Short mmCIF file of C-alpha atoms in Angstrom, two decimals:
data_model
loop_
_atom_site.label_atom_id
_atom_site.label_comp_id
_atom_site.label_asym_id
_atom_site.label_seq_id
_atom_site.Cartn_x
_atom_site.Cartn_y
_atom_site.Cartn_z
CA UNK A 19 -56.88 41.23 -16.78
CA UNK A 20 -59.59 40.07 -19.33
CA UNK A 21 -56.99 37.89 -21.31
CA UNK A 22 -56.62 35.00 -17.82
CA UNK A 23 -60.53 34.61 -17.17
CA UNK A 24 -60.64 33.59 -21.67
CA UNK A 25 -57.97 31.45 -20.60
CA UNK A 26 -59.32 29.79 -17.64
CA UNK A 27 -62.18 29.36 -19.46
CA UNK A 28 -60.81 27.47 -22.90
CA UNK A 29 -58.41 25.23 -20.33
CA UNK A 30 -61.85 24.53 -18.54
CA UNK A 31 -64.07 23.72 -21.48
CA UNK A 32 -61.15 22.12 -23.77
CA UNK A 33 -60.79 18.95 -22.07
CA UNK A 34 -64.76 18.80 -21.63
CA UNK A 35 -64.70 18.82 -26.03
CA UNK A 36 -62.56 16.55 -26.26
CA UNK A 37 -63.93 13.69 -24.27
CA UNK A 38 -67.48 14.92 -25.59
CA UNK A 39 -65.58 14.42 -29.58
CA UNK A 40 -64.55 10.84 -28.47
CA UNK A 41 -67.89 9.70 -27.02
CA UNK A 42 -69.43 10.94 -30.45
CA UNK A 43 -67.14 8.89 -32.40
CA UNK A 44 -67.41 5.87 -30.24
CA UNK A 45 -71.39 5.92 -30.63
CA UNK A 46 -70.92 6.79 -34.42
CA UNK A 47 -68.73 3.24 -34.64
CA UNK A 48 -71.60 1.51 -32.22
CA UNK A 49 -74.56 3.15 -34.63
CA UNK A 50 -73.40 2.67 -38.07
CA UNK A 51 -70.22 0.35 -38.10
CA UNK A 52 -70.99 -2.80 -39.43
CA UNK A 53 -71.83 -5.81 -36.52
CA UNK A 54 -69.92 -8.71 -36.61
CA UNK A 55 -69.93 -11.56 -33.97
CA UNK A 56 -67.01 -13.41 -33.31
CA UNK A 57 -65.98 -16.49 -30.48
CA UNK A 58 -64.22 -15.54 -27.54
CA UNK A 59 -61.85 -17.78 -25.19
CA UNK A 60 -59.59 -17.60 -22.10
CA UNK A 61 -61.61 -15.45 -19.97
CA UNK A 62 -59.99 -13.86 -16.79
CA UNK A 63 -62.19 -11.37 -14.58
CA UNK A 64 -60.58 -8.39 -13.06
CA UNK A 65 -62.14 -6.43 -10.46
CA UNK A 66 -60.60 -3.03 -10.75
CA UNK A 67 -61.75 0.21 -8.63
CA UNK A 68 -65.35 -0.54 -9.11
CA UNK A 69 -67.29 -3.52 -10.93
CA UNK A 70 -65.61 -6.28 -13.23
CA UNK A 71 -63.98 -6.09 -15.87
CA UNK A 72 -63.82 -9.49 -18.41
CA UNK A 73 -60.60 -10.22 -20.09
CA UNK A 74 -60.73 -12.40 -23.34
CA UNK A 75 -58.94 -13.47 -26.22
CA UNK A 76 -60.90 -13.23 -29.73
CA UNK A 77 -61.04 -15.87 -32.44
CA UNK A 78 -60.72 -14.13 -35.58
CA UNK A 79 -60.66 -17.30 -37.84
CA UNK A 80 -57.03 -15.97 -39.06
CA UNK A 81 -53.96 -18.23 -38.87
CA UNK A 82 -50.25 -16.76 -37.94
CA UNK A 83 -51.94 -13.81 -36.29
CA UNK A 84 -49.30 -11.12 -35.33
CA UNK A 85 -46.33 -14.20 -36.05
CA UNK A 86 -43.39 -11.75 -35.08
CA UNK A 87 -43.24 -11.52 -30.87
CA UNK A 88 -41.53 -8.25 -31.15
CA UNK A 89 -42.32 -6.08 -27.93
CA UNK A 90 -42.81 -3.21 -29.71
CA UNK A 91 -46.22 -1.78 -30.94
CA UNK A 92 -46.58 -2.76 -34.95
CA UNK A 93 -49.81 -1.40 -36.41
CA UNK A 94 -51.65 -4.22 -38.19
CA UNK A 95 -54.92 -5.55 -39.58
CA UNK A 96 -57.00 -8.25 -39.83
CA UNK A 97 -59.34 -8.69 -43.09
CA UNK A 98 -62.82 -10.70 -41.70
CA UNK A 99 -64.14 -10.82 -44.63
CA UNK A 100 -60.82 -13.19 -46.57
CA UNK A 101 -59.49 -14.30 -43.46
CA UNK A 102 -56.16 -12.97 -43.91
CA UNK A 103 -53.59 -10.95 -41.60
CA UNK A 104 -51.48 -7.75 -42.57
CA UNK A 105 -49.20 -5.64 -41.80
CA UNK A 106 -50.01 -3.29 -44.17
CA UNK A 107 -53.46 -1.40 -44.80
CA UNK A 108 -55.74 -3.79 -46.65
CA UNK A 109 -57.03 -1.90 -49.56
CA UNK A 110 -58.89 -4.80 -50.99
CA UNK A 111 -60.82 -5.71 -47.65
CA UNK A 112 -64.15 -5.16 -47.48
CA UNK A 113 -64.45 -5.78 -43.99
CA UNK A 114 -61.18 -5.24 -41.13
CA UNK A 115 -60.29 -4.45 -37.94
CA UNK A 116 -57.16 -2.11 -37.72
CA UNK A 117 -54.97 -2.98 -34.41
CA UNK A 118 -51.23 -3.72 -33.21
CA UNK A 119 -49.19 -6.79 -32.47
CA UNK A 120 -47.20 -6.07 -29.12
CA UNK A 121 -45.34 -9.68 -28.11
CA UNK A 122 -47.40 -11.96 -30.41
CA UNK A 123 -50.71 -10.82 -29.55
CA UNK A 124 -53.40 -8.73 -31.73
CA UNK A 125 -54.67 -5.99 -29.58
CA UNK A 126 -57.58 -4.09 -31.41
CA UNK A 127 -58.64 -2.66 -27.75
CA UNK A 128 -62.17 -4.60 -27.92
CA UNK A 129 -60.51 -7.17 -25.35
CA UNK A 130 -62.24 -6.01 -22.09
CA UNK A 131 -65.89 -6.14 -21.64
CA UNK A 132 -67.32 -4.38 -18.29
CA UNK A 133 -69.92 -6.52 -15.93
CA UNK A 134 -71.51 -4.96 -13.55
CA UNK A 135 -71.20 -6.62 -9.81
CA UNK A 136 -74.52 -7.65 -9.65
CA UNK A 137 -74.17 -9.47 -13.35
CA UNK A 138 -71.04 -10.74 -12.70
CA UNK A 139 -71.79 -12.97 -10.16
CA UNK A 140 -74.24 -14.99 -12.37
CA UNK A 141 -72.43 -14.23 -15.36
CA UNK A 142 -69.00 -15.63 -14.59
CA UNK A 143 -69.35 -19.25 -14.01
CA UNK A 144 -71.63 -19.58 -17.43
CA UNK A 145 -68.85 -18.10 -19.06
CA UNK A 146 -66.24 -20.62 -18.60
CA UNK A 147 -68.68 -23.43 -18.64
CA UNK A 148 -70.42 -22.56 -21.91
CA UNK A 149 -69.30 -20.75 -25.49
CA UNK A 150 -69.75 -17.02 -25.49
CA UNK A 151 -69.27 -14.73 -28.21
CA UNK A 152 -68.57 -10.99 -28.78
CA UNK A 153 -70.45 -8.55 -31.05
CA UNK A 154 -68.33 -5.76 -32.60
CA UNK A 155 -69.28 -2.59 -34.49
CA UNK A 156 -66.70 -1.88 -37.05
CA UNK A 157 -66.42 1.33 -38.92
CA UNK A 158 -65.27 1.13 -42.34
CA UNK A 159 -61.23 2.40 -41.41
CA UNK A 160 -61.15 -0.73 -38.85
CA UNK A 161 -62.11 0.83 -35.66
CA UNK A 162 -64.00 -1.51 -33.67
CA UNK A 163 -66.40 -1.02 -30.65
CA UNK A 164 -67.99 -3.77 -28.42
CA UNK A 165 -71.91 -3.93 -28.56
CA UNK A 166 -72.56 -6.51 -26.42
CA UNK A 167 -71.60 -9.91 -25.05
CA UNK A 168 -73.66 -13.18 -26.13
CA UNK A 169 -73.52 -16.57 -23.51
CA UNK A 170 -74.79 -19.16 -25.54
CA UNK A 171 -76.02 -17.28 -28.37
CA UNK A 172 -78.33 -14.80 -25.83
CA UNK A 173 -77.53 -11.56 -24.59
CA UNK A 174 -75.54 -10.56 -21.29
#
């Protein structure tokens, strides 16, 4: 009879560690990764269950990103710092962001950016009339985090 209230208890608590582990690592990226701002195009809002969510492409200054349109996931990187894209782990890069190519597309999961209802209402139409930019955290094994959004060089 002791042994089920142990195990009602770690099934209870586990899933609370792990999301608690994942928010840690997310705000390590956002605290210490280094910030890198980079121009963003072809914006599409979604409104899912609640608020906005902004859909963009990023301009990494690379040519013949992800050149294969294979439908399959292929890990890859992207090295900021030469402008060059990869396949395999850059070794040699100071500064990259580690993703996959899935039908021609670098996905690197910084491509949404939340807006809150209220925001998005003025937010939306300066976005597709003006330039806006995104600011990324990278850690130094490629993970990237978005920091914030930048319409016309000013915070969102």
């Amino acid at each position: 009879m002791i042994q089920k209230p142990k195990i009602i208890i770690f099934f209870l608590l586990f899933p609370i560690i792990i999301i608690a582990i994942t928010v840690g690592y997310k705000k390590y990226i956002l605290s210490n990764g280094q910030e890198v701002t980079l121009p963003i195009t072809g914006f599409a809002p979604r409104n899912l269950l609640s608020g906005y969510y902004l859909a963009y492409q990023i301009d990494y200054g690379v040519k013949n990103v992800c050149p294969s349109k294979n439908e399959q996931n292929e890990e890859a990187y992207i090295c900021l710092s030469t402008k060059m894209f990869s396949y395999k782990a850059l070794t040699d890069c100071k500064l990259f962001i580690r993703g996959s190519c899935k039908f021609g597309e670098f996905i690197a999961g910084v491509e949404n950016y939340f807006l809150s209802e209220k925001s998005s209402n003025t937010l939306l139409p300066k976005i597709t009339k003006t330039s806006a930019q995104i600011v990324l955290a990278i850690s130094s094994c490629g993970s990237a985090q978005v920091k914030d959004l930048l319409i016309e060089d000013r915070k969102s």
